PDB file of C-alpha atoms in Angstrom:
ATOM      1  CA  UNK D   1       0.000   0.000   0.000  1.00 91.00           C
ATOM      2  CA  UNK D   2       1.001   3.613  -0.582  1.00 94.00           C
ATOM      3  CA  UNK D   3      -0.183   7.104   0.317  1.00 94.00           C
ATOM      4  CA  UNK D   4       0.172  10.206  -1.778  1.00 95.00           C
ATOM      5  CA  UNK D   5       0.810  13.209   0.440  1.00 94.00           C
ATOM      6  CA  UNK D   6       0.856  16.789  -0.826  1.00 93.00           C
ATOM      7  CA  UNK D   7       3.499  18.680   1.150  1.00 92.00           C
ATOM      8  CA  UNK D   8       3.159  22.473   1.032  1.00 91.00           C
ATOM      9  CA  UNK D   9       6.125  24.059  -0.760  1.00 93.00           C
ATOM     10  CA  UNK D  10       7.588  20.608  -1.574  1.00 92.00           C
ATOM     11  CA  UNK D  11       5.072  18.866  -3.837  1.00 93.00           C
ATOM     12  CA  UNK D  12       3.547  15.427  -3.948  1.00 96.00           C
ATOM     13  CA  UNK D  13       5.286  12.629  -2.024  1.00 96.00           C
ATOM     14  CA  UNK D  14       4.727   8.907  -2.404  1.00 97.00           C
ATOM     15  CA  UNK D  15       4.754   7.213   1.013  1.00 97.00           C
ATOM     16  CA  UNK D  16       5.305   3.464   0.778  1.00 97.00           C
ATOM     17  CA  UNK D  17       3.930   1.314   3.575  1.00 96.00           C
ATOM     18  CA  UNK D  18       4.687  -2.360   4.195  1.00 95.00           C
ATOM     19  CA  UNK D  19       3.069  -5.401   2.651  1.00 94.00           C
ATOM     20  CA  UNK D  20      -0.715  -5.507   3.201  1.00 95.00           C
ATOM     21  CA  UNK D  21      -0.557  -7.948   6.124  1.00 95.00           C
ATOM     22  CA  UNK D  22       2.045  -5.996   8.094  1.00 95.00           C
ATOM     23  CA  UNK D  23       0.329  -2.700   7.344  1.00 96.00           C
ATOM     24  CA  UNK D  24      -2.952  -4.141   8.673  1.00 96.00           C
ATOM     25  CA  UNK D  25      -1.131  -5.480  11.757  1.00 95.00           C
ATOM     26  CA  UNK D  26      -0.144  -1.887  12.572  1.00 96.00           C
ATOM     27  CA  UNK D  27      -3.849  -1.004  12.598  1.00 96.00           C
ATOM     28  CA  UNK D  28      -3.689   1.036   9.393  1.00 97.00           C
ATOM     29  CA  UNK D  29      -6.418   0.382   6.819  1.00 95.00           C
ATOM     30  CA  UNK D  30      -7.766   2.112   3.740  1.00 91.00           C
ATOM     31  CA  UNK D  31     -10.126   4.048   6.042  1.00 94.00           C
ATOM     32  CA  UNK D  32      -7.320   5.333   8.292  1.00 95.00           C
ATOM     33  CA  UNK D  33      -6.492   8.338   6.102  1.00 94.00           C
ATOM     34  CA  UNK D  34      -8.714  10.514   3.961  1.00 93.00           C
ATOM     35  CA  UNK D  35      -7.943  13.191   1.414  1.00 91.00           C
ATOM     36  CA  UNK D  36      -7.040  16.372   3.268  1.00 91.00           C
ATOM     37  CA  UNK D  37      -5.879  14.672   6.481  1.00 93.00           C
ATOM     38  CA  UNK D  38      -2.639  15.893   8.004  1.00 92.00           C
ATOM     39  CA  UNK D  39      -0.055  13.093   7.859  1.00 94.00           C
ATOM     40  CA  UNK D  40       3.255  12.859   9.694  1.00 94.00           C
ATOM     41  CA  UNK D  41       5.508  10.172   8.226  1.00 94.00           C
ATOM     42  CA  UNK D  42       8.796   8.990   9.708  1.00 94.00           C
ATOM     43  CA  UNK D  43      10.911   6.723   7.578  1.00 94.00           C
ATOM     44  CA  UNK D  44      13.626   6.473   4.979  1.00 94.00           C
ATOM     45  CA  UNK D  45      13.587   8.678   1.919  1.00 94.00           C
ATOM     46  CA  UNK D  46      14.660   7.530  -1.530  1.00 96.00           C
ATOM     47  CA  UNK D  47      18.391   7.757  -2.158  1.00 95.00           C
ATOM     48  CA  UNK D  48      17.902   9.943  -5.233  1.00 94.00           C
ATOM     49  CA  UNK D  49      17.601  13.423  -3.708  1.00 86.00           C
ATOM     50  CA  UNK D  50      15.107  14.737  -6.267  1.00 90.00           C
ATOM     51  CA  UNK D  51      12.755  11.797  -5.823  1.00 95.00           C
ATOM     52  CA  UNK D  52       9.825  12.483  -3.503  1.00 96.00           C
ATOM     53  CA  UNK D  53       9.382   8.968  -2.173  1.00 97.00           C
ATOM     54  CA  UNK D  54       9.907   7.379   1.228  1.00 96.00           C
ATOM     55  CA  UNK D  55       9.397   4.068   3.023  1.00 96.00           C
ATOM     56  CA  UNK D  56       7.344   4.749   6.155  1.00 96.00           C
ATOM     57  CA  UNK D  57       8.351   3.330   9.522  1.00 96.00           C
ATOM     58  CA  UNK D  58       5.696   5.246  11.484  1.00 95.00           C
ATOM     59  CA  UNK D  59       2.652   7.265  10.414  1.00 95.00           C
ATOM     60  CA  UNK D  60       0.510   9.605  12.421  1.00 96.00           C
ATOM     61  CA  UNK D  61      -2.899  10.475  11.001  1.00 96.00           C
ATOM     62  CA  UNK D  62      -5.678  12.250  12.909  1.00 92.00           C
ATOM     63  CA  UNK D  63      -3.874  11.885  16.261  1.00 92.00           C
ATOM     64  CA  UNK D  64      -3.417   8.130  15.838  1.00 95.00           C
ATOM     65  CA  UNK D  65       0.029   6.574  15.422  1.00 95.00           C
ATOM     66  CA  UNK D  66       0.675   3.509  13.286  1.00 96.00           C
ATOM     67  CA  UNK D  67       4.005   1.764  13.749  1.00 95.00           C
ATOM     68  CA  UNK D  68       4.428   0.024  10.414  1.00 95.00           C
ATOM     69  CA  UNK D  69       7.881  -1.254  11.415  1.00 94.00           C
ATOM     70  CA  UNK D  70       7.966  -0.918  15.238  1.00 90.00           C
ATOM     71  CA  UNK D  71      11.534  -2.214  15.544  1.00 90.00           C
ATOM     72  CA  UNK D  72      12.761   0.504  13.153  1.00 88.00           C
ATOM     73  CA  UNK D  73      11.251   3.529  14.917  1.00 87.00           C
ATOM     74  CA  UNK D  74      14.233   5.621  16.076  1.00 79.00           C
ATOM     75  CA  UNK D  75      14.729   5.719  19.868  1.00 76.00           C
ATOM     76  CA  UNK D  76      14.600   9.515  19.938  1.00 73.00           C
ATOM     77  CA  UNK D  77      11.088   9.263  18.440  1.00 72.00           C
ATOM     78  CA  UNK D  78       9.991   6.453  20.782  1.00 67.00           C
ATOM     79  CA  UNK D  79      11.087   8.536  23.750  1.00 65.00           C
ATOM     80  CA  UNK D  80      14.027   6.317  24.679  1.00 53.00           C
TER      81      UNK D  80
END
């Protein structure tokens, strides 16, 4: 699954999630985000600097956090 997120002053980003089963295990579903929702994505951006694509580790949408890859969430973000 993927999300397309329009970032003000930076354009349209493609946010890649995990495989469908792991994405669902995080609690994220097709109903978790709607057009116009604010999205905070933490993850790894594409190596090509001009490419607006990233692999999400954690998403926050409408005050709910989804740890797509819980073991990859940086400690400083987890509060550790």
